[in-house]
mmCIF file of N, CA and C and ligand atoms in Angstrom:
data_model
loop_
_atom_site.group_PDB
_atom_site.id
_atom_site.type_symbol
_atom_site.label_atom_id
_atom_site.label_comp_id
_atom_site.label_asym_id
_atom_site.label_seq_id
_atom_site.Cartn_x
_atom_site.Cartn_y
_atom_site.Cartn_z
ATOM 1 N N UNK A 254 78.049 121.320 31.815
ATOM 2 C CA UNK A 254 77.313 120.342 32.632
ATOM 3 C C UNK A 254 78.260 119.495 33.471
ATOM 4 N N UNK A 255 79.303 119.143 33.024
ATOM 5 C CA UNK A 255 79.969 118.621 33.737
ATOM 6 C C UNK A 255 80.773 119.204 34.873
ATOM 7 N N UNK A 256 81.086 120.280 34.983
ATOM 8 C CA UNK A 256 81.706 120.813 35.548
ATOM 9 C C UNK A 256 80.093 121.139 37.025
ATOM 10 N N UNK A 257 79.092 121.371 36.731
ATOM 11 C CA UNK A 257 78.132 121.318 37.528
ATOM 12 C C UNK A 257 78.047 120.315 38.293
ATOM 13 N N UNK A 258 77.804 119.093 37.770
ATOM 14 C CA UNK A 258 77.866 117.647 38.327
ATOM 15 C C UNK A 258 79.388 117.738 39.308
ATOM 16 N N UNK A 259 80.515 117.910 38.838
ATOM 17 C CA UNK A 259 81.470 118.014 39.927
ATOM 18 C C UNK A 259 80.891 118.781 40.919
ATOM 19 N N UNK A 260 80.933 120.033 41.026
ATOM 20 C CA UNK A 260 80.870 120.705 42.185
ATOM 21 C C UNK A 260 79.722 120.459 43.266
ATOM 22 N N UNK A 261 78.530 119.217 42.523
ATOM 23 C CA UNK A 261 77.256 119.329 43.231
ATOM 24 C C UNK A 261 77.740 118.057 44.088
ATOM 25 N N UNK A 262 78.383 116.998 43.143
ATOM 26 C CA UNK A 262 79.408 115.687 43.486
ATOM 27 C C UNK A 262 80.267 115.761 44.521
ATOM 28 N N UNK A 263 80.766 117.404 45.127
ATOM 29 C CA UNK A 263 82.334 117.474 46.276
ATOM 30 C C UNK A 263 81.328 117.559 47.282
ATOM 31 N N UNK A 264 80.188 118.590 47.641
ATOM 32 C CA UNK A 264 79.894 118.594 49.017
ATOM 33 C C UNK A 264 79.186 117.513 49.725
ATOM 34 N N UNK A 265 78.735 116.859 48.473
ATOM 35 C CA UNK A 265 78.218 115.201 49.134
ATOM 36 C C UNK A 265 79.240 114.261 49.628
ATOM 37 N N UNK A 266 80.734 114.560 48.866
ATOM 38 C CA UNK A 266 81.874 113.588 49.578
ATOM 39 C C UNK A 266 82.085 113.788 50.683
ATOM 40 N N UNK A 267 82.162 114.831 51.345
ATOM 41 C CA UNK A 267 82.640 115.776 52.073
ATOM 42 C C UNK A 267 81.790 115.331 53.530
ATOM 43 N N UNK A 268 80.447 115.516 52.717
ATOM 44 C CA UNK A 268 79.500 114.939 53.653
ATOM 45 C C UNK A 268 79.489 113.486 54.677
ATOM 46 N N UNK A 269 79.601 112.749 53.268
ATOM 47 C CA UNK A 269 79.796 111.429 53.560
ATOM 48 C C UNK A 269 81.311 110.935 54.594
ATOM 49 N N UNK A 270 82.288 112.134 53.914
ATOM 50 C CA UNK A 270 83.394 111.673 54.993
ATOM 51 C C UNK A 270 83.415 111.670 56.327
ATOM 52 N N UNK A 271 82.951 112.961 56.734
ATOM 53 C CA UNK A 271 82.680 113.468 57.835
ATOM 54 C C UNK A 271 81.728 113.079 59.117
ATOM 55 N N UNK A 272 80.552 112.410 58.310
ATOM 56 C CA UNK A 272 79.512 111.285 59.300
ATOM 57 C C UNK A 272 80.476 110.139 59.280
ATOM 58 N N UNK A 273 81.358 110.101 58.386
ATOM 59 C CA UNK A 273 82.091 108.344 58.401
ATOM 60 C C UNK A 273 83.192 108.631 59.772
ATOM 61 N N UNK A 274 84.198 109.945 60.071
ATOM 62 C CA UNK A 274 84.788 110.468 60.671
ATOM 63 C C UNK A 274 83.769 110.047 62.286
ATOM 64 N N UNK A 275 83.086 110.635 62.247
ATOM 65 C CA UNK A 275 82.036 110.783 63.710
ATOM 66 C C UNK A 275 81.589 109.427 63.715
ATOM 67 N N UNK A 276 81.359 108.915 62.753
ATOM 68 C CA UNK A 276 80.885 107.353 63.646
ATOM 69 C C UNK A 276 82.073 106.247 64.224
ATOM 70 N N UNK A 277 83.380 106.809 63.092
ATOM 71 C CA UNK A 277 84.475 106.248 63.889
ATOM 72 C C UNK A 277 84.887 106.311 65.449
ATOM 73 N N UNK A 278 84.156 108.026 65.254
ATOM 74 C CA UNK A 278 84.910 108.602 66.578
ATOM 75 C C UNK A 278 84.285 108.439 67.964
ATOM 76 N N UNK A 279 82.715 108.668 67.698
ATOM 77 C CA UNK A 279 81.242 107.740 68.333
ATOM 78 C C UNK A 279 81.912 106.733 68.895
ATOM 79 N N UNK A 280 81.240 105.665 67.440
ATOM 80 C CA UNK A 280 81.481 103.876 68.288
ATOM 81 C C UNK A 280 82.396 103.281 67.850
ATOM 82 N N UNK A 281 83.586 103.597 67.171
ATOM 83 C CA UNK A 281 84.006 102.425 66.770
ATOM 84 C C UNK A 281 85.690 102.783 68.069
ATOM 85 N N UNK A 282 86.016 103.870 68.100
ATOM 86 C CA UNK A 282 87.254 103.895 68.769
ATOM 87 C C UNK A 282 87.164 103.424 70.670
ATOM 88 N N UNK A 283 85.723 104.129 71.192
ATOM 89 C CA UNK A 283 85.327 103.919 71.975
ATOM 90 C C UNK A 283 85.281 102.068 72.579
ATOM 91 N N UNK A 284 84.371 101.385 71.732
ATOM 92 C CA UNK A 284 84.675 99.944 72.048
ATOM 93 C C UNK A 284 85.810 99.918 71.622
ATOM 94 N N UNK A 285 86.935 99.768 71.097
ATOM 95 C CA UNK A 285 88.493 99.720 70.829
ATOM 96 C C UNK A 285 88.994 99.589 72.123
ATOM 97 N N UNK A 286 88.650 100.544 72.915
ATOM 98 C CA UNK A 286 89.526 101.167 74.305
ATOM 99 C C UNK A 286 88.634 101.125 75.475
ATOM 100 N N UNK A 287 88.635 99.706 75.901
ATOM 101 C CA UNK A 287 87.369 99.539 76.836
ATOM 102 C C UNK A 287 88.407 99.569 78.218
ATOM 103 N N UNK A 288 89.142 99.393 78.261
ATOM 104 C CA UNK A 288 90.589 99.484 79.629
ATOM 105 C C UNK A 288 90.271 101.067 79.631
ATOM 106 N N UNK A 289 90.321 101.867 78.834
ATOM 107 C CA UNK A 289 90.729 103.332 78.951
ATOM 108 C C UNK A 289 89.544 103.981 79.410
ATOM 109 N N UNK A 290 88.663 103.614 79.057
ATOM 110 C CA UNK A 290 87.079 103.840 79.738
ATOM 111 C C UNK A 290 87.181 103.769 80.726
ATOM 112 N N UNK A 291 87.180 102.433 81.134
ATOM 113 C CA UNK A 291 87.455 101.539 82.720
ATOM 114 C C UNK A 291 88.119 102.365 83.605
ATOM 115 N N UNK A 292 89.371 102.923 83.622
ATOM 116 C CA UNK A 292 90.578 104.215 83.910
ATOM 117 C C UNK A 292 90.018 104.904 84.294
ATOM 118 N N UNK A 293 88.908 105.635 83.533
ATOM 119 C CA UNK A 293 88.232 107.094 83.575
ATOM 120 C C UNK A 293 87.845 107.722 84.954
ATOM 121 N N UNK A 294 87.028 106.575 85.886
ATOM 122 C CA UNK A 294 86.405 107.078 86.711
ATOM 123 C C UNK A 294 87.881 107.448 88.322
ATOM 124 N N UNK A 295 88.498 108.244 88.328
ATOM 125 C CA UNK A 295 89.758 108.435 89.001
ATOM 126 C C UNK A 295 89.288 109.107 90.253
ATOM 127 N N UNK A 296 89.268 108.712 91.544
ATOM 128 C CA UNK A 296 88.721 109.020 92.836
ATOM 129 C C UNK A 296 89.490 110.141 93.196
ATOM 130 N N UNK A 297 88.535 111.918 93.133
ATOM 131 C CA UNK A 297 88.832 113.222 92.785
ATOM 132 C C UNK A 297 90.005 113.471 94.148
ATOM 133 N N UNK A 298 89.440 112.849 95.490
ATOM 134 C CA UNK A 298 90.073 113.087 96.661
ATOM 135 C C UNK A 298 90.658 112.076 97.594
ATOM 136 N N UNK A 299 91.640 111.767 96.758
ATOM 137 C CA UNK A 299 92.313 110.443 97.303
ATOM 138 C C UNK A 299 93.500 111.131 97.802
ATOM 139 N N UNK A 300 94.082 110.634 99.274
ATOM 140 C CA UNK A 300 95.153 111.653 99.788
ATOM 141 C C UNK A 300 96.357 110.879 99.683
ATOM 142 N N UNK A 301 97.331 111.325 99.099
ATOM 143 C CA UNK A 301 98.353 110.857 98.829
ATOM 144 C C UNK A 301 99.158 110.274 100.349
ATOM 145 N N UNK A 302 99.979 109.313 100.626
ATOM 146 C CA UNK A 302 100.300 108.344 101.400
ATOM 147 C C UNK A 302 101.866 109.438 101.904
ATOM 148 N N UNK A 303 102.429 109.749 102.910
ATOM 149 C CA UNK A 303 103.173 110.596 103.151
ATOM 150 C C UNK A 303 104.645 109.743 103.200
ATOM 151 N N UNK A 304 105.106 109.916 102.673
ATOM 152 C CA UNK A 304 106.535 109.148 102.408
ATOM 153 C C UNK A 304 107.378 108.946 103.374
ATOM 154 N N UNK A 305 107.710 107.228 103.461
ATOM 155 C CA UNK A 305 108.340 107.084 105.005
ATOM 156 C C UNK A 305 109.699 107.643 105.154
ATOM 157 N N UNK A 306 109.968 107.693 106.425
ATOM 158 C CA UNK A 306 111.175 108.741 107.038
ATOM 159 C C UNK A 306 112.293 108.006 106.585
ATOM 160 N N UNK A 307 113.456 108.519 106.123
ATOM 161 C CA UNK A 307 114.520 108.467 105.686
ATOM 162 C C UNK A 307 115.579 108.840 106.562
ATOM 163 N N UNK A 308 116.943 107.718 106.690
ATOM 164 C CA UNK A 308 117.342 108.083 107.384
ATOM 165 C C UNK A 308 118.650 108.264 106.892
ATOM 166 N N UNK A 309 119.689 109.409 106.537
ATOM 167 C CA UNK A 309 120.905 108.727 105.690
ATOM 168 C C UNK A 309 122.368 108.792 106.454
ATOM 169 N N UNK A 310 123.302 107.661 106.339
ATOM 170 C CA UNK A 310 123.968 107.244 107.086
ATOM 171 C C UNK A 310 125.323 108.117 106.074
ATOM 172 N N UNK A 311 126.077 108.965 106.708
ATOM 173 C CA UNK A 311 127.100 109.896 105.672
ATOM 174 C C UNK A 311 128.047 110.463 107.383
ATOM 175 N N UNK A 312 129.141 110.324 106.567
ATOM 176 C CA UNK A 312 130.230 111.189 107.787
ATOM 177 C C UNK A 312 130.254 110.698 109.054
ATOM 178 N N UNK A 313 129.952 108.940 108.912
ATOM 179 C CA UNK A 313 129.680 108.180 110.130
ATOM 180 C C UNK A 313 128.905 108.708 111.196
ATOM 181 N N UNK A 314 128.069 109.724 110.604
ATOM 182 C CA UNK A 314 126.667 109.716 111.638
ATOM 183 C C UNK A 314 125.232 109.164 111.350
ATOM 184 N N UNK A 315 124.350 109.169 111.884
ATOM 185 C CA UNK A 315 122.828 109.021 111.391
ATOM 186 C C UNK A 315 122.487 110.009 111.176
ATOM 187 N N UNK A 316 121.564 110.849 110.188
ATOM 188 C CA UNK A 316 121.322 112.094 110.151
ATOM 189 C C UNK A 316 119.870 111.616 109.387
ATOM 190 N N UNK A 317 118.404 112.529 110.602
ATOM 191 C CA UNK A 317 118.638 113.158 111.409
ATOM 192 C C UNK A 317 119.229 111.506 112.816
ATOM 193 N N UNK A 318 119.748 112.224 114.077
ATOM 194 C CA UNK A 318 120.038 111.134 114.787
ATOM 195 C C UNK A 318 119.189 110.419 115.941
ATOM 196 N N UNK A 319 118.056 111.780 115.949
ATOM 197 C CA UNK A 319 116.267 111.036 116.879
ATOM 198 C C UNK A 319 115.499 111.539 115.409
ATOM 199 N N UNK A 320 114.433 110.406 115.420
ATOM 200 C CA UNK A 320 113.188 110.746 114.458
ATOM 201 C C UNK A 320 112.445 110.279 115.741
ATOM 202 N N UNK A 321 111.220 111.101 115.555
ATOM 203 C CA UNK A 321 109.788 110.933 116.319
ATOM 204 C C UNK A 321 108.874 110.285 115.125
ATOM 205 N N UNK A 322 108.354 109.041 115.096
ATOM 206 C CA UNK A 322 107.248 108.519 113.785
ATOM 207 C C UNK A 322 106.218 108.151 114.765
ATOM 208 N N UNK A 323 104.712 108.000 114.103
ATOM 209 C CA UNK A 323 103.607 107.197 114.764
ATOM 210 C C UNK A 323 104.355 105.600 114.616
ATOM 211 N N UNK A 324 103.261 104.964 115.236
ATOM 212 C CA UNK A 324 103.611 103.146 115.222
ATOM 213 C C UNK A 324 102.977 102.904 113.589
ATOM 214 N N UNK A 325 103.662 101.992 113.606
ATOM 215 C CA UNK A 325 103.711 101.045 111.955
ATOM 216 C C UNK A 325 104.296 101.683 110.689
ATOM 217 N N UNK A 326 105.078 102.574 111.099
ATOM 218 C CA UNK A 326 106.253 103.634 110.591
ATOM 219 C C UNK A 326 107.041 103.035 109.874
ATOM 220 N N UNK A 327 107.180 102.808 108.358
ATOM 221 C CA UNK A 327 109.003 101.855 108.280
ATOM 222 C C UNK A 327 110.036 103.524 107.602
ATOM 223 N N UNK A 328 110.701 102.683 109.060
ATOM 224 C CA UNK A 328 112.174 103.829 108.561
ATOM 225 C C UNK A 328 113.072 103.213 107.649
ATOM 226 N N UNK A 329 113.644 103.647 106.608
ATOM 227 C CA UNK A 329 114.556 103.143 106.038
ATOM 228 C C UNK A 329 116.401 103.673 106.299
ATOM 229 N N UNK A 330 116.947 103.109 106.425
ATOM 230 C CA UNK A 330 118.800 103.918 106.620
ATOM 231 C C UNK A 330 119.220 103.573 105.711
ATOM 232 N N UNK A 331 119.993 104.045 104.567
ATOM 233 C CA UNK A 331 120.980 104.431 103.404
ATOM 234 C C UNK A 331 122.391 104.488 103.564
ATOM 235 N N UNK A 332 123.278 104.312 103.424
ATOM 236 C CA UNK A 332 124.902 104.335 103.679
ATOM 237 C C UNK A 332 124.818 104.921 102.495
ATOM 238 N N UNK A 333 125.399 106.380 102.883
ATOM 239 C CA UNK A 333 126.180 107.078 101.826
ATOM 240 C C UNK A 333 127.579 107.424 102.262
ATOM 241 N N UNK A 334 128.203 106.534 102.804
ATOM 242 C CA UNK A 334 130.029 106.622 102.932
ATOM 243 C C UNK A 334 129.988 105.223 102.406
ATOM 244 N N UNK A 335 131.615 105.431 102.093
ATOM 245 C CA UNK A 335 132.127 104.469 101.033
ATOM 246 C C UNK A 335 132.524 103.479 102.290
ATOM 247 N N UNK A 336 132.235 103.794 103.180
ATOM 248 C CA UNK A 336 132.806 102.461 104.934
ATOM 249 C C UNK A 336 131.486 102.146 104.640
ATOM 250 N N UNK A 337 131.185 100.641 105.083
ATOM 251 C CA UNK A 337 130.336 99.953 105.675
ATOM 252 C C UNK A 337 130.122 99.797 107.065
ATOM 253 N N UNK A 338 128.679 100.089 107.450
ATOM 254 C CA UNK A 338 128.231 100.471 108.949
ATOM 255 C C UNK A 338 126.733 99.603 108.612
ATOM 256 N N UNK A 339 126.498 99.348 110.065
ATOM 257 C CA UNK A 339 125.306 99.042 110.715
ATOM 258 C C UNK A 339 124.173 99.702 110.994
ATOM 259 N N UNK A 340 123.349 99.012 111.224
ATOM 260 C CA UNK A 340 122.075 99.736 112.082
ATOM 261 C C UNK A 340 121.644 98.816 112.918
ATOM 262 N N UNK A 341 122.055 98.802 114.351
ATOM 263 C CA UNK A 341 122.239 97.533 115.101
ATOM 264 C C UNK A 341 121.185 98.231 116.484
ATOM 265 N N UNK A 342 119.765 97.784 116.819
ATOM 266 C CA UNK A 342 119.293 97.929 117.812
ATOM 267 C C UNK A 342 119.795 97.582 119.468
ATOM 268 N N UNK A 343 120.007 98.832 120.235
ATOM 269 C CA UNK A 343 120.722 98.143 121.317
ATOM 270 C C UNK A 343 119.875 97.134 122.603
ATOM 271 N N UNK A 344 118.367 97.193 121.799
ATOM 272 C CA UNK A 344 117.960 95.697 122.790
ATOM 273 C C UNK A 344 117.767 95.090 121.994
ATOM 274 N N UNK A 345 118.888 94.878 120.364
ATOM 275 C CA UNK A 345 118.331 93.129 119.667
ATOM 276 C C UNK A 345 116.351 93.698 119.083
ATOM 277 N N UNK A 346 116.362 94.738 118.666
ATOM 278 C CA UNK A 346 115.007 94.786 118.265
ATOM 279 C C UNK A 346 115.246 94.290 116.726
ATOM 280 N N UNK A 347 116.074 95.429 116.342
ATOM 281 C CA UNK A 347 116.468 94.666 114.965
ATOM 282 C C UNK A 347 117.840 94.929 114.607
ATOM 283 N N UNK A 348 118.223 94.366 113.720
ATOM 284 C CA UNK A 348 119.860 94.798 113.310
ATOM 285 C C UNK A 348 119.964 94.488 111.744
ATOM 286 N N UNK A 349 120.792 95.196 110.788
ATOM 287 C CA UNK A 349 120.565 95.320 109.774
ATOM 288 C C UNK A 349 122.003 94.470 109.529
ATOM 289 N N UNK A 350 122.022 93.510 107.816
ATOM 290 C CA UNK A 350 123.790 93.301 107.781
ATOM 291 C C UNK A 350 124.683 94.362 107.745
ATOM 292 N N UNK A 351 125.684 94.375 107.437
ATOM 293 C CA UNK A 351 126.819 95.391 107.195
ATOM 294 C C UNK A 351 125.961 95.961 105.614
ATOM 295 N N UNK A 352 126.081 97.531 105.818
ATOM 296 C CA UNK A 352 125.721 98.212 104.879
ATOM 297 C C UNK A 352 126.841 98.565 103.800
ATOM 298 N N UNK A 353 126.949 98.202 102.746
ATOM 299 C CA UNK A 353 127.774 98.579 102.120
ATOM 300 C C UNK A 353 127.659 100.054 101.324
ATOM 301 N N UNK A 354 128.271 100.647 100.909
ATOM 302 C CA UNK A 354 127.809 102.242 100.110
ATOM 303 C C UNK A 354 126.586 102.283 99.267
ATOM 304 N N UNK A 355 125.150 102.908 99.678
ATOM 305 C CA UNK A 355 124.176 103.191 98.865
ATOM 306 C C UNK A 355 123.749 101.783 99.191
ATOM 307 N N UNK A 356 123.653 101.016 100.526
ATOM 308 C CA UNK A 356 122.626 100.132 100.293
ATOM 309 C C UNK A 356 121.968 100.173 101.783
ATOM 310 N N UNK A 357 120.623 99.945 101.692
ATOM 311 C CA UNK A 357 119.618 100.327 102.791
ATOM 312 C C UNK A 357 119.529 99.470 103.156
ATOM 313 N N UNK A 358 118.925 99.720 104.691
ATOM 314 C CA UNK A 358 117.571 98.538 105.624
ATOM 315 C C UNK A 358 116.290 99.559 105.944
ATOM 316 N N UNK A 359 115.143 99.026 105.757
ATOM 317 C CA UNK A 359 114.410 99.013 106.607
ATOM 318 C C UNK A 359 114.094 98.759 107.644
ATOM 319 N N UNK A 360 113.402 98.740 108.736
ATOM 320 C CA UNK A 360 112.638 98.205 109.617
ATOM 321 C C UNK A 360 111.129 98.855 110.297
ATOM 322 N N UNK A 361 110.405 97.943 110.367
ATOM 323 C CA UNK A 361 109.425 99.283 110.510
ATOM 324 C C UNK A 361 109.011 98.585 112.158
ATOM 325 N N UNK A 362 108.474 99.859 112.502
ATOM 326 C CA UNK A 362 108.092 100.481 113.692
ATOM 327 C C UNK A 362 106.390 100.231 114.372
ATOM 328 N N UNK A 363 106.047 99.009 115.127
ATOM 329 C CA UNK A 363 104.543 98.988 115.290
ATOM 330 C C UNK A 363 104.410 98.853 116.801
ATOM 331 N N UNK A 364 105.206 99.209 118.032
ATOM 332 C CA UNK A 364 104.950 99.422 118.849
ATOM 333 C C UNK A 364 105.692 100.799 119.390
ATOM 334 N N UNK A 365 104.883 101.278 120.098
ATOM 335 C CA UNK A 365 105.365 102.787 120.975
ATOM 336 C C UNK A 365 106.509 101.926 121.476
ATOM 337 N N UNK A 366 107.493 103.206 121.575
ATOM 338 C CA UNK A 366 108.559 103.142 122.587
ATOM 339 C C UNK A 366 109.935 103.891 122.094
ATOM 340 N N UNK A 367 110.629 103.565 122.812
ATOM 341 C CA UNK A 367 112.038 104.322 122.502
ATOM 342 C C UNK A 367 113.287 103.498 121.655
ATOM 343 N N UNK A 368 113.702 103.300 120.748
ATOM 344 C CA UNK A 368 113.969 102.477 120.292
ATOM 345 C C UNK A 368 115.960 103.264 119.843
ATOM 346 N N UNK A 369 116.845 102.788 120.914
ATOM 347 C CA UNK A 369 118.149 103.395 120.628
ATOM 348 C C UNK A 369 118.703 102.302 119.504
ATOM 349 N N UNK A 370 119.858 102.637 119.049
ATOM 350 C CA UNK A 370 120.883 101.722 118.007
ATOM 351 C C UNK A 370 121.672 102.238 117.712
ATOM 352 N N UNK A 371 122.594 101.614 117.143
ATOM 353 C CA UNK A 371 124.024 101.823 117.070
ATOM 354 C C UNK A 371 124.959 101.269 115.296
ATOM 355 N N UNK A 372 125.858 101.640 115.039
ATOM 356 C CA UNK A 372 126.595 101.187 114.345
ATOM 357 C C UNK A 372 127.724 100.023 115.113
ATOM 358 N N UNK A 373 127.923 98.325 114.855
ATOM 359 C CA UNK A 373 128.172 97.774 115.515
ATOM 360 C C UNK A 373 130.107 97.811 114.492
ATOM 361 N N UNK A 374 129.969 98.608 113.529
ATOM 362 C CA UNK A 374 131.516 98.456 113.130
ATOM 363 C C UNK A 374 132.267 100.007 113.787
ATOM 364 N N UNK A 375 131.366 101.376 114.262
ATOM 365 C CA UNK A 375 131.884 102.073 114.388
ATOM 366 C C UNK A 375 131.238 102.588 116.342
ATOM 367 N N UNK A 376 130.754 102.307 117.224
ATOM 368 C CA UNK A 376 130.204 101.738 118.453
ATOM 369 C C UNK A 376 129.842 103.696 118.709
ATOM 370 N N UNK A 377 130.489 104.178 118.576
ATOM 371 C CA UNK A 377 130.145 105.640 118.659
ATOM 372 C C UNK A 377 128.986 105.956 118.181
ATOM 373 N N UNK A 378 128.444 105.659 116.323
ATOM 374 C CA UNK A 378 127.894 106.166 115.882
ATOM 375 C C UNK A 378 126.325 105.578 116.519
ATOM 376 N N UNK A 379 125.714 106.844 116.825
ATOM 377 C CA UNK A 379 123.982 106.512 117.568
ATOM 378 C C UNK A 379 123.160 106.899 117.649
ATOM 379 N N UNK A 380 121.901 106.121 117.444
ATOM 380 C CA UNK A 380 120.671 106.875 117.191
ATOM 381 C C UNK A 380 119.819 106.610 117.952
ATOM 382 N N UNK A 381 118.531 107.835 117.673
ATOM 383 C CA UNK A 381 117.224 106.517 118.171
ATOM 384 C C UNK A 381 116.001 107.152 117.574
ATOM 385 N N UNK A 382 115.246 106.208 117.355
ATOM 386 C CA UNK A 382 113.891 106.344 117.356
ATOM 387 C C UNK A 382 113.077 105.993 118.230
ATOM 388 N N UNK A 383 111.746 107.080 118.042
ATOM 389 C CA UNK A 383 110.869 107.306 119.352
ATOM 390 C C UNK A 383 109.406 107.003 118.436
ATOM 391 N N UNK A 384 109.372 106.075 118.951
ATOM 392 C CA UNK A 384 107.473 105.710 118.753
ATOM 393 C C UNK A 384 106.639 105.919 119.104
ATOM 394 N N UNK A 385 105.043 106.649 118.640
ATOM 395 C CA UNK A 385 104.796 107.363 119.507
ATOM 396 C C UNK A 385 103.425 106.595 119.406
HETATM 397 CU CU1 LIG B 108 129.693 102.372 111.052
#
């Protein structure tokens, strides 16, 4: 008899665990994680933002040395030589400080036009951007 009573005793535990399992999993984890809910709804066709033009300053040139961008464009320039150089607009549009190795300027771009510049420590080195 006893051994009956066990075995009739396991599939009721079993039972009981398992609705206890699902109601955890139901309601109780669900309100837990009301941010993660919130998350859920993720907009299927959202177009990723196209990464602004790069410009990198190496072997005392600009490379590339014309970019063509639409208006409200920000270009960024990078110094990858161990010299420090400029990015100096030749009508005063903008001018960057002395770049030291691996450090950038921005400037961004919101009217059409032709926009030349220069390195003001090395007068050779020259670029331009064209706004379109
Ligand atoms: Cu330079």
């Amino acid at each position: 008899m006893r051994i009956l009573e066990h075995t009739i005793a396991k599939p009721f535990g079993w039972r009981t665990a398992l609705a206890g399992t699902a109601a955890l999993v139901l309601f109780v984890l669900p309100a837990l994680l009301p941010a993660a809910q919130a998350q859920a709804p993720t907009p299927p066709l959202m177009v990723a933002k196209v990464a602004d033009p790069q410009i990198t300053i190496e072997n005392f040139e600009f490379n590339p040395p014309t970019l063509t961008v639409p208006a409200g464009t920000t270009v960024t320039w990078t110094n990858r030589d161990d010299e420090p150089h400029t990015v100096t607009s030749s009508a005063k549009v903008f001018a960057s400080p002395g770049l030291d190795a691996d450090e950038a300027f921005s400037y961004t771009f919101s009217t059409p036009g032709t926009y030349t510049y220069h390195c003001t420590l090395h007068p050779h080195m020259t670029g331009t951007i064209v706004v379109k």
